[in-house]
PDB file of N, CA and C in Angstrom:
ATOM      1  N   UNK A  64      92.782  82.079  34.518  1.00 53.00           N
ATOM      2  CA  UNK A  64      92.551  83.510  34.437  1.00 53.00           C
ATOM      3  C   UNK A  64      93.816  84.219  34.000  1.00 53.00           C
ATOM      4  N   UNK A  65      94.773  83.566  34.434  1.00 55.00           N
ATOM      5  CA  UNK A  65      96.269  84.595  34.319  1.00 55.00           C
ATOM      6  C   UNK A  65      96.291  84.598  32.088  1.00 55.00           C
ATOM      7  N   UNK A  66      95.975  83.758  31.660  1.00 58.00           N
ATOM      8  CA  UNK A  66      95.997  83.621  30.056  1.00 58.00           C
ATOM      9  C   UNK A  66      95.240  84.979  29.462  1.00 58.00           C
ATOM     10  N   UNK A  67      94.338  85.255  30.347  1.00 64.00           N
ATOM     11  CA  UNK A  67      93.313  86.597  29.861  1.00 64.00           C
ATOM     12  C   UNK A  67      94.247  87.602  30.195  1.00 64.00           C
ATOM     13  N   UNK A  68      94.913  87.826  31.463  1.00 59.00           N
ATOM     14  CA  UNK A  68      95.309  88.818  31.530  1.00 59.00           C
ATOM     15  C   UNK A  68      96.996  89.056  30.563  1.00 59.00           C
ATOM     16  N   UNK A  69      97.038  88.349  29.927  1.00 60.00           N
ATOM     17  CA  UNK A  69      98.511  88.119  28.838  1.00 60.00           C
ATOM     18  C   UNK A  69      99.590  88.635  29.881  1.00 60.00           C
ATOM     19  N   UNK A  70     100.774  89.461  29.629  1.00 63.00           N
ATOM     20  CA  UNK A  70     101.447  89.131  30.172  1.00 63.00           C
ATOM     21  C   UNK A  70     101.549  90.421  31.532  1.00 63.00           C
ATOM     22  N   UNK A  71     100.635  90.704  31.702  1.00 58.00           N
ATOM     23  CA  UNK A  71     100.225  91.011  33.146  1.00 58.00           C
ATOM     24  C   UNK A  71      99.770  90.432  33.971  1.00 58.00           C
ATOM     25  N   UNK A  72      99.496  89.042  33.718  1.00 56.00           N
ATOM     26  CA  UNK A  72      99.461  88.154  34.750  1.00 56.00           C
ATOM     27  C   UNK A  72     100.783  87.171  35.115  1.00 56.00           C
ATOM     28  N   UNK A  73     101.973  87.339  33.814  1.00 61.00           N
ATOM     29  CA  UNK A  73     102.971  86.819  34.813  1.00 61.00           C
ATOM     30  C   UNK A  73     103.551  87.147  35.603  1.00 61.00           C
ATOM     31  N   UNK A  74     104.433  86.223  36.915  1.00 60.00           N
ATOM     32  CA  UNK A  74     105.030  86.755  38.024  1.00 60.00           C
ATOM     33  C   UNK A  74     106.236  87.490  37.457  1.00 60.00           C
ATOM     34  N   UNK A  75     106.550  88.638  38.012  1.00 62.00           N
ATOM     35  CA  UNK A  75     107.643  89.023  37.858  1.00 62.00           C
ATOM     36  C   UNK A  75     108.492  88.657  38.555  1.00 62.00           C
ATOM     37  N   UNK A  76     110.431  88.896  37.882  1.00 59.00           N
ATOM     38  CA  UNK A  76     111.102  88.202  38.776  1.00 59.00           C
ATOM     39  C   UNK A  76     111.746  89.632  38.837  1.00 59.00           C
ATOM     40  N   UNK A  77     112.254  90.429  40.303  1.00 58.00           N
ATOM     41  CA  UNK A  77     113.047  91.371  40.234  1.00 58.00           C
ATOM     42  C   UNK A  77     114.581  90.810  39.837  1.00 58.00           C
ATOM     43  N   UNK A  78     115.299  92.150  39.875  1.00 55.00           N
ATOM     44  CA  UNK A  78     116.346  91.578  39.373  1.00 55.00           C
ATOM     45  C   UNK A  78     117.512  91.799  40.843  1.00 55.00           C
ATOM     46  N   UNK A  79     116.679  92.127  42.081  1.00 57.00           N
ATOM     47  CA  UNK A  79     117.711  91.870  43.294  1.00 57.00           C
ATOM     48  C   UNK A  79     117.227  90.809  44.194  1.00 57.00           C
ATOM     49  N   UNK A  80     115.996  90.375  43.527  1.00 57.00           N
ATOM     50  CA  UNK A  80     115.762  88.744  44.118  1.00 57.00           C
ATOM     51  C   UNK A  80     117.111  87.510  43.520  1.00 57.00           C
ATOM     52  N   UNK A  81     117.437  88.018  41.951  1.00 63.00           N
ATOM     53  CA  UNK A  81     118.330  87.252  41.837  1.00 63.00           C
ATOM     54  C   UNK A  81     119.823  87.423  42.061  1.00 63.00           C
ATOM     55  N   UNK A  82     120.145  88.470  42.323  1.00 65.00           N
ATOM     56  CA  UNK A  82     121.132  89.690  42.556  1.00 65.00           C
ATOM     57  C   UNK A  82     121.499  88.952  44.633  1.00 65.00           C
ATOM     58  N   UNK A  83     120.461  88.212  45.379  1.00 66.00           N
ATOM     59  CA  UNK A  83     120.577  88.514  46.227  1.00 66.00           C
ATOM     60  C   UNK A  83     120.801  87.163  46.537  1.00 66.00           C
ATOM     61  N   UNK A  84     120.879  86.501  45.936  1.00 74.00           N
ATOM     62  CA  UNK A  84     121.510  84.692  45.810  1.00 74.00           C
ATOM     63  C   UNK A  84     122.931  84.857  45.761  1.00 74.00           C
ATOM     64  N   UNK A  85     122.722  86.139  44.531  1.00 79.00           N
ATOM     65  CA  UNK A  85     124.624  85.666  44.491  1.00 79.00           C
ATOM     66  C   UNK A  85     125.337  86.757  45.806  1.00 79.00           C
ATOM     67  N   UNK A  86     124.831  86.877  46.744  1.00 79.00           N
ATOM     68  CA  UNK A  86     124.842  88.093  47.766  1.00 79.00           C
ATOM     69  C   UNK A  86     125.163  86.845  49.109  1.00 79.00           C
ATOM     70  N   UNK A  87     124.259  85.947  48.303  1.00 80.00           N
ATOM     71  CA  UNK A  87     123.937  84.854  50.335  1.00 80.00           C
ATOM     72  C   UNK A  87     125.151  83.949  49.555  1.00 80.00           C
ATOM     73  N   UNK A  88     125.657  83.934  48.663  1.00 84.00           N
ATOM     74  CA  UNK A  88     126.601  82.699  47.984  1.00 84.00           C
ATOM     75  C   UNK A  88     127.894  83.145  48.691  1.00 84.00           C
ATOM     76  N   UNK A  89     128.109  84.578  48.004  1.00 85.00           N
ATOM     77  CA  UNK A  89     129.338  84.983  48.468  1.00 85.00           C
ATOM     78  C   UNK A  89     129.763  85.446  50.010  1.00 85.00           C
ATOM     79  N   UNK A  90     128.907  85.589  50.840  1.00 85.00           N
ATOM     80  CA  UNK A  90     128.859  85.664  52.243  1.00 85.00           C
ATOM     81  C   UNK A  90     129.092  84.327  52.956  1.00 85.00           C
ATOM     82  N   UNK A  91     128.520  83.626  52.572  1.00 86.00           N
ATOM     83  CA  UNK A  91     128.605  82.118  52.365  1.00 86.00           C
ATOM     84  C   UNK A  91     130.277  81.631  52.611  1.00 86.00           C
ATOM     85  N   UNK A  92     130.759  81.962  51.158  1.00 87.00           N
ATOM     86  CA  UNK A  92     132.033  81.259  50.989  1.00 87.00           C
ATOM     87  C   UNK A  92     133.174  82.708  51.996  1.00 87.00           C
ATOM     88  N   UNK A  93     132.462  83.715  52.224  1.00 88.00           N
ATOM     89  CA  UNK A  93     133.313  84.508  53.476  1.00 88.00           C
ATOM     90  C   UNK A  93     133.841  83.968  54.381  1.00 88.00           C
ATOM     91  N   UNK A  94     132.070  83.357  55.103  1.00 88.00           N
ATOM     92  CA  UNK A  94     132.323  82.911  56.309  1.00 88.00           C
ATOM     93  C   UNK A  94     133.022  81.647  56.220  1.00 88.00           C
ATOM     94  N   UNK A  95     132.989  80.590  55.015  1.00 89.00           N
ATOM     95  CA  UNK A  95     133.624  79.412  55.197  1.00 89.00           C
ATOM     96  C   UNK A  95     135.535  80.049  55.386  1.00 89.00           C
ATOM     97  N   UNK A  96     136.077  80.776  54.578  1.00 87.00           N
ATOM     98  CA  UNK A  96     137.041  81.339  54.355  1.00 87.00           C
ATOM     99  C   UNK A  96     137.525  81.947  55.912  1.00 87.00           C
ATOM    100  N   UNK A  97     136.383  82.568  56.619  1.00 86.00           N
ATOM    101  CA  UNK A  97     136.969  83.041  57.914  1.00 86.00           C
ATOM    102  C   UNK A  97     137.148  82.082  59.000  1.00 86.00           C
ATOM    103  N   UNK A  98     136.172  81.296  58.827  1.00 86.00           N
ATOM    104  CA  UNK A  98     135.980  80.158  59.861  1.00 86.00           C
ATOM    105  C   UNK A  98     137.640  78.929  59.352  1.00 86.00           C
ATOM    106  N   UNK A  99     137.726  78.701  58.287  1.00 86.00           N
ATOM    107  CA  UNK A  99     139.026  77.735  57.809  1.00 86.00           C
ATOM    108  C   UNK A  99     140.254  78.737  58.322  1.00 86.00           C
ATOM    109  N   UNK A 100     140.490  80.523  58.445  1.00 86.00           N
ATOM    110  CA  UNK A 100     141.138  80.659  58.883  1.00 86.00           C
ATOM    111  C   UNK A 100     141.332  80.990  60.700  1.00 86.00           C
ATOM    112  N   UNK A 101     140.341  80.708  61.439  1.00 85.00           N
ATOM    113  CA  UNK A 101     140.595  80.858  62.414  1.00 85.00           C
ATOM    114  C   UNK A 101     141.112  79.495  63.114  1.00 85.00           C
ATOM    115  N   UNK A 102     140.445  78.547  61.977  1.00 85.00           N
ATOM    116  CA  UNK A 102     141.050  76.980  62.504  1.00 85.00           C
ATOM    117  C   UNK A 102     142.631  76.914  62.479  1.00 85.00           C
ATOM    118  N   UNK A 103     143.246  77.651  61.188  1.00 83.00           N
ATOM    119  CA  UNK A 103     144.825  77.833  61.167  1.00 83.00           C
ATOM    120  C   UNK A 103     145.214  78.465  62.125  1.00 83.00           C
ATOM    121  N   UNK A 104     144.830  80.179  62.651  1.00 85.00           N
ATOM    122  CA  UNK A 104     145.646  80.351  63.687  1.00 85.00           C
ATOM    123  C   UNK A 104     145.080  79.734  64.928  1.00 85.00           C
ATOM    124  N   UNK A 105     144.327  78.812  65.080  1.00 83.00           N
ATOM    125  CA  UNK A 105     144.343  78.208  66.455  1.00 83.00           C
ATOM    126  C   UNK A 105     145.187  77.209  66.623  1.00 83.00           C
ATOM    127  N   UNK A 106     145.908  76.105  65.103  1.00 82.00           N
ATOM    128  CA  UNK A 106     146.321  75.092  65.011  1.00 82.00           C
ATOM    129  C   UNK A 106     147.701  75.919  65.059  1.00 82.00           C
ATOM    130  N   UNK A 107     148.055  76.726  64.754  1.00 84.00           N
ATOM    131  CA  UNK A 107     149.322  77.513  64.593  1.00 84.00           C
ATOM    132  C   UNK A 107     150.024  77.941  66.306  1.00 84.00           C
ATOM    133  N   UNK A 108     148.846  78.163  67.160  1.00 82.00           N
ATOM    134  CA  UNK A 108     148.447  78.332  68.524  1.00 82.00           C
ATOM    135  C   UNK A 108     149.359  77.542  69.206  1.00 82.00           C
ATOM    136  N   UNK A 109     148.356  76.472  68.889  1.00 79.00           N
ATOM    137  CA  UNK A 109     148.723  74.555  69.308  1.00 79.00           C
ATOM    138  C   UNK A 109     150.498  74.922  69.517  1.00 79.00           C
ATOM    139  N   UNK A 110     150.095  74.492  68.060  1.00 79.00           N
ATOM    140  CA  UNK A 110     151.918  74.312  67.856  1.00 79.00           C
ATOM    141  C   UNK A 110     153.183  75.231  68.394  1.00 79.00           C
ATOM    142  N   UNK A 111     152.776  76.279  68.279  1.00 77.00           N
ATOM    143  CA  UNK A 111     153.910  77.157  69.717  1.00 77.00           C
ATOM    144  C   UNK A 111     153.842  76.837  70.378  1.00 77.00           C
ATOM    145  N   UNK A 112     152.803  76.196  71.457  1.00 76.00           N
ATOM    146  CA  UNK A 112     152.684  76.082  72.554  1.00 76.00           C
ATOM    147  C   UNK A 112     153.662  74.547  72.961  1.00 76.00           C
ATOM    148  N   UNK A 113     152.854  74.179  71.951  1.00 77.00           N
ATOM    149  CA  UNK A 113     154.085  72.979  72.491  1.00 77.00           C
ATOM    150  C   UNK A 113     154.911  72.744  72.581  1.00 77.00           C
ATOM    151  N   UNK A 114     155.718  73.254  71.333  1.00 73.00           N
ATOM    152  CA  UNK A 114     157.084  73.277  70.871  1.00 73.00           C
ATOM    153  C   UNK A 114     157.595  74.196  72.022  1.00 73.00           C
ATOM    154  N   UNK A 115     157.421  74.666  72.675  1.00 68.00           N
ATOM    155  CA  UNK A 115     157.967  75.868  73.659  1.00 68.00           C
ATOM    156  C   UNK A 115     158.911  76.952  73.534  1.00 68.00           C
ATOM    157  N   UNK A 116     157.949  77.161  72.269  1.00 66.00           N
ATOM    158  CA  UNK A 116     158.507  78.640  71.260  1.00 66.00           C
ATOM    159  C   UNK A 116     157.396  79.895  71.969  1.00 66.00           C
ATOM    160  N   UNK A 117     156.319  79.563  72.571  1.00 57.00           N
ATOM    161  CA  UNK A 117     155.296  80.697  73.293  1.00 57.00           C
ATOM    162  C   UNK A 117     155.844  81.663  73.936  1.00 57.00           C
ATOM    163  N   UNK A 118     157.068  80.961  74.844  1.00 56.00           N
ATOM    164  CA  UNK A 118     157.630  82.087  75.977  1.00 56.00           C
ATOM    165  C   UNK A 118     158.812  81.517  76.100  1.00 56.00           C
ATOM    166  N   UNK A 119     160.044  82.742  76.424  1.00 53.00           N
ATOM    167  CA  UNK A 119     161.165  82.760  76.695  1.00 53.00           C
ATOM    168  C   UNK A 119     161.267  82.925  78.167  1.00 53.00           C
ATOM    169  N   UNK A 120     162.660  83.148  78.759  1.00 53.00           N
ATOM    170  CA  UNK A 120     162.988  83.499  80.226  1.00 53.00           C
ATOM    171  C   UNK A 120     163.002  85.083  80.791  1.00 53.00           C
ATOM    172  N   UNK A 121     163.186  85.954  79.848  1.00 53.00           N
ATOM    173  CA  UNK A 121     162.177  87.185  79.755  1.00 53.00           C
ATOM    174  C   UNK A 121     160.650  87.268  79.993  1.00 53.00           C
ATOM    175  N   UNK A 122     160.268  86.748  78.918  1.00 51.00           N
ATOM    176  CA  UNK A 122     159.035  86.797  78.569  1.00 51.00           C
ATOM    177  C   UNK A 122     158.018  86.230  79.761  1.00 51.00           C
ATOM    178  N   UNK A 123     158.987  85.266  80.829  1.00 54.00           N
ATOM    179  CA  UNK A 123     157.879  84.883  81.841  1.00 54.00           C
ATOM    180  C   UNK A 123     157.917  85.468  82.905  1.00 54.00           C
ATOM    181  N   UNK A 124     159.356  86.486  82.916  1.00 59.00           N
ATOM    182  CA  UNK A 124     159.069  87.528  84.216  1.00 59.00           C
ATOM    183  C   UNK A 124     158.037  88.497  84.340  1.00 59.00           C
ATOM    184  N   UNK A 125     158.228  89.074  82.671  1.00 58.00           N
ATOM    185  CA  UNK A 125     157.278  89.851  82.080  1.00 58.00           C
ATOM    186  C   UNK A 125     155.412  89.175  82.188  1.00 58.00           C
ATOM    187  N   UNK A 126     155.562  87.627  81.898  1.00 64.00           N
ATOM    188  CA  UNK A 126     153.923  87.271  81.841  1.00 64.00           C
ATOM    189  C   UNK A 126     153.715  87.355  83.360  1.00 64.00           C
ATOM    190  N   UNK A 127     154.172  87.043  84.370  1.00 78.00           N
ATOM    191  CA  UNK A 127     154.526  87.337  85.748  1.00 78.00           C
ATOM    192  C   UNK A 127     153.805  88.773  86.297  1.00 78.00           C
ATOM    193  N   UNK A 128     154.608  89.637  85.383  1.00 83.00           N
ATOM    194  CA  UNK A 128     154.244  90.792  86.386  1.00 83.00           C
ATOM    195  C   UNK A 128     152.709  91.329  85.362  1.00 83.00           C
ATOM    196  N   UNK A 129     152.580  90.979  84.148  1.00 81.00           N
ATOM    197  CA  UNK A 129     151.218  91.119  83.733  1.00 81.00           C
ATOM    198  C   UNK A 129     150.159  90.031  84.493  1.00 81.00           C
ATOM    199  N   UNK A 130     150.374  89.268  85.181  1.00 84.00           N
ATOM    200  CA  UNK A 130     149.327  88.646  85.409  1.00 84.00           C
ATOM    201  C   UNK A 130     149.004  88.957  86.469  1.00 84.00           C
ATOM    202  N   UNK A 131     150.069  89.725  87.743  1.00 88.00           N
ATOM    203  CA  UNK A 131     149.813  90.188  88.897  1.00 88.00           C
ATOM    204  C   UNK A 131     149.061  91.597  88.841  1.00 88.00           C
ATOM    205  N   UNK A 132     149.313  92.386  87.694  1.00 90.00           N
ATOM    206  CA  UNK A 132     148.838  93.381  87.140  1.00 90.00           C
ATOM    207  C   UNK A 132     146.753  93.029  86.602  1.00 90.00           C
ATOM    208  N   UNK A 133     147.029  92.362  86.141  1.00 88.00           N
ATOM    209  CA  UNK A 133     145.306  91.351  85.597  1.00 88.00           C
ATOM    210  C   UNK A 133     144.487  91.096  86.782  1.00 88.00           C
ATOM    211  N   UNK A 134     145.002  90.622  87.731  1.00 90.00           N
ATOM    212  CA  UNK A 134     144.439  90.523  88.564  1.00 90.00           C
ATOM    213  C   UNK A 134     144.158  90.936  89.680  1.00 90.00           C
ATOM    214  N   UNK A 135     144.972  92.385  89.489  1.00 92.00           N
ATOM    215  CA  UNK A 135     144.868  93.210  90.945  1.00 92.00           C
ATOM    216  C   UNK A 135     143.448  94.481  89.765  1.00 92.00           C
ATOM    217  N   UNK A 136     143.914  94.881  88.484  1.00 93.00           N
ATOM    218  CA  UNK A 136     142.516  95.270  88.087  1.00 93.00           C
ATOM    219  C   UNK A 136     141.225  94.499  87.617  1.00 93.00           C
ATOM    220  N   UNK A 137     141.213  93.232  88.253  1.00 92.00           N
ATOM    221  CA  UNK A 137     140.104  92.793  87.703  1.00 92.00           C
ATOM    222  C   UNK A 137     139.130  92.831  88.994  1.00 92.00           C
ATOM    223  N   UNK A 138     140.374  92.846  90.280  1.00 93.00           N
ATOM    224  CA  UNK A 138     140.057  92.686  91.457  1.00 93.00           C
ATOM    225  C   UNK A 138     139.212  94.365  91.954  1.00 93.00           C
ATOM    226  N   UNK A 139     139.635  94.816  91.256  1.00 93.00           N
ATOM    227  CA  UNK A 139     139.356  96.716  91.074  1.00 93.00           C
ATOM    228  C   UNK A 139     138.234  97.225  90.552  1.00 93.00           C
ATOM    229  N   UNK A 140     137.971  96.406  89.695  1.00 93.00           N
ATOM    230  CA  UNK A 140     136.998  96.305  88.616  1.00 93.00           C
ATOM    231  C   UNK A 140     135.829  96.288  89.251  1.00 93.00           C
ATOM    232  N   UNK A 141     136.002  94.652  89.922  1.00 93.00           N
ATOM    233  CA  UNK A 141     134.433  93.919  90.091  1.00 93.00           C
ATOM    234  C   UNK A 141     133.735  94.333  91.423  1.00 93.00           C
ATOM    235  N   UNK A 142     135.177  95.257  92.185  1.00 92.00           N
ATOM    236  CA  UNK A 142     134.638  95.448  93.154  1.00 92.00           C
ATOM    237  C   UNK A 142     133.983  97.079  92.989  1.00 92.00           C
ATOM    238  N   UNK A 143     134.185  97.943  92.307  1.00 93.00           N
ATOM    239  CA  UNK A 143     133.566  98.713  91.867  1.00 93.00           C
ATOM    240  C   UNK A 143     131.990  98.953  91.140  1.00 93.00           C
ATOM    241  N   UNK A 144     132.332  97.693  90.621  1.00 92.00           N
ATOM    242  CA  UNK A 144     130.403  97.097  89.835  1.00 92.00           C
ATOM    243  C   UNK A 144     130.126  96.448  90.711  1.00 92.00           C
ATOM    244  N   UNK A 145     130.282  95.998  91.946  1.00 92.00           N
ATOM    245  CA  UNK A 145     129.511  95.841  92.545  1.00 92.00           C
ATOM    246  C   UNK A 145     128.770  96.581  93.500  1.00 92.00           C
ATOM    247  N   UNK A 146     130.184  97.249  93.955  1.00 92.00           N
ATOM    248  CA  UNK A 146     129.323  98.549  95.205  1.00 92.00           C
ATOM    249  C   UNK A 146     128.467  99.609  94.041  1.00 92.00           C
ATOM    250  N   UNK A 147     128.242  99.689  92.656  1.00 91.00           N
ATOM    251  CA  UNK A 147     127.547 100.216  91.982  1.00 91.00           C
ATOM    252  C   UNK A 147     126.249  99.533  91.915  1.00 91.00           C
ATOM    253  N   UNK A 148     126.741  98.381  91.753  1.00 91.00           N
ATOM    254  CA  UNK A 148     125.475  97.473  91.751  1.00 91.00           C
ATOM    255  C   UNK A 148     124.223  97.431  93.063  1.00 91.00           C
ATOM    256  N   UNK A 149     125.126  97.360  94.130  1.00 90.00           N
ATOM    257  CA  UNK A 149     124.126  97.360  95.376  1.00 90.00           C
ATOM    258  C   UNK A 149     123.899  98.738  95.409  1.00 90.00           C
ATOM    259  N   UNK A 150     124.616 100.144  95.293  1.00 89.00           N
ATOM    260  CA  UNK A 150     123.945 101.049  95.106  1.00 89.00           C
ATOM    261  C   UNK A 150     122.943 101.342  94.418  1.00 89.00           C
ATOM    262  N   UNK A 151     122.776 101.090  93.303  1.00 88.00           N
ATOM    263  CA  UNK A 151     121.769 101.284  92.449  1.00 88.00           C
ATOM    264  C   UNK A 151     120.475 100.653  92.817  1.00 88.00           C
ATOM    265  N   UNK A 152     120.911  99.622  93.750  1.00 88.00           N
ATOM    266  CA  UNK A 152     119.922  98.716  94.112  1.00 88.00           C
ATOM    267  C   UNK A 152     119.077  99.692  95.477  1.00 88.00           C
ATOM    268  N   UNK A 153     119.576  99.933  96.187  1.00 87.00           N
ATOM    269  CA  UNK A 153     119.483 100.729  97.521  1.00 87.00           C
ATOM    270  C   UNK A 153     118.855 102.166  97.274  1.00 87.00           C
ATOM    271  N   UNK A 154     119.548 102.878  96.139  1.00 86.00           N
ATOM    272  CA  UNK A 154     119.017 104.034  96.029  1.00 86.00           C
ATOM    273  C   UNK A 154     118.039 104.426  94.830  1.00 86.00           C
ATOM    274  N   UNK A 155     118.396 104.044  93.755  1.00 83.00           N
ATOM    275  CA  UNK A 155     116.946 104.102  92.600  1.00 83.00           C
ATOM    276  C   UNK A 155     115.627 103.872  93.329  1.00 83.00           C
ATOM    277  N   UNK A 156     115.258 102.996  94.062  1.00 80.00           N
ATOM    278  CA  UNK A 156     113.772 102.520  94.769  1.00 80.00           C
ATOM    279  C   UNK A 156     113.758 103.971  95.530  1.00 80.00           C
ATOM    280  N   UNK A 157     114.594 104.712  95.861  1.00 81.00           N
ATOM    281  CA  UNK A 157     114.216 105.418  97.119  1.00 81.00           C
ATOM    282  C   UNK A 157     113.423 106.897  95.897  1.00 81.00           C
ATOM    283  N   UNK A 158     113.936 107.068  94.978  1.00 79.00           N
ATOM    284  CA  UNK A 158     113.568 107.917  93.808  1.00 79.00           C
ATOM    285  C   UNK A 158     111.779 108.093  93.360  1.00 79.00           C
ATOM    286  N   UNK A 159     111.432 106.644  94.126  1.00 76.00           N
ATOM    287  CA  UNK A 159     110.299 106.161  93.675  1.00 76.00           C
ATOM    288  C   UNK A 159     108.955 106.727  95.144  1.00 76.00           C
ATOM    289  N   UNK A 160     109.681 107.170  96.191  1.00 75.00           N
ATOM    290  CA  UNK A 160     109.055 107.370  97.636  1.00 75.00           C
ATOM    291  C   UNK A 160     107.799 108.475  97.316  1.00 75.00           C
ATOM    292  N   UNK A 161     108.351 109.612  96.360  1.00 70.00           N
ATOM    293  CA  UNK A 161     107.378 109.897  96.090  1.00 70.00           C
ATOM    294  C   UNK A 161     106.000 110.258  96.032  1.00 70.00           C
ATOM    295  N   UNK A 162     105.915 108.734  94.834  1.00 70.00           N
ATOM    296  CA  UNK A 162     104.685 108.209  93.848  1.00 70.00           C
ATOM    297  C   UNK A 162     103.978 107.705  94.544  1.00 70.00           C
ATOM    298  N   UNK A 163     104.320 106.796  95.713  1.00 66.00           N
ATOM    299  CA  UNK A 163     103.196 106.106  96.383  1.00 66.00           C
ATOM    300  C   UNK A 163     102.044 107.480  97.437  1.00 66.00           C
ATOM    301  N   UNK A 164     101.080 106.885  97.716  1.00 63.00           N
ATOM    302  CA  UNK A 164     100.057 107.901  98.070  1.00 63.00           C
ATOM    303  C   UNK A 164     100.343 108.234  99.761  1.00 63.00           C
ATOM    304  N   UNK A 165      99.915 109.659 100.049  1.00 61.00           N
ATOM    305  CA  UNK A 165     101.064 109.922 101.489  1.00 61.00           C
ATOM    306  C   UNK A 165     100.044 109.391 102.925  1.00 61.00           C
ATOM    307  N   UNK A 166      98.880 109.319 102.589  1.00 57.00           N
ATOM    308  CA  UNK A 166      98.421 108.272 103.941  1.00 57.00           C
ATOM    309  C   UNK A 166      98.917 107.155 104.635  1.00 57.00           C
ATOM    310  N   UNK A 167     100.271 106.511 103.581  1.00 52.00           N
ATOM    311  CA  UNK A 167     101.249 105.407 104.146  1.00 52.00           C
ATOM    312  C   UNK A 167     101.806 106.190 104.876  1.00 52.00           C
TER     313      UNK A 167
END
């Protein structure tokens, strides 16, 4: 049937169907490009670390008092989401007293 209809029966090809290959190609070679560089600075990582170029005798009084610092707000933190947490838990339902029918 498509021969009768001449060339209104062929498929058309848009031109951002093909436009959109070279779209997934180059995203493609992005991500290979981002991913090969995160492997460098992790291998770059490595290697300070070992070499024991990471930290000086400064630098660990200093990681010292940031880490006592990290963990007195993390300690701040969680205890805040939580008494939010059981609040929310405790008092949203009570919002609901309401709706139920008053013969209870």
């Amino acid at each position: 049937i498509s021969w009768i209809l001449g060339s209104a029966g062929e498929e058309r090809v848009a031109a951002s169907d093909t436009e959109s290959g070279f779209v997934l190609l180059r995203t493609a070679r992005a991500a290979k490009v981002g991913s090969r560089a995160g492997r460098f600075s992790k291998l770059v990582k490595m290697f300070a670390v070992c070499s024991g170029r990471g930290r000086t005798g400064d630098a660990e009084e200093d990681c010292g008092k940031a880490d006592v610092i990290s963990r007195r707000l993390t300690q701040v933190l969680s205890t805040k989401v939580s008494f939010l947490t059981v609040l929310l838990v405790v008092v949203i339902p009570l919002f609901g007293i309401g709706q139920y029918p008053e013969h209870d």
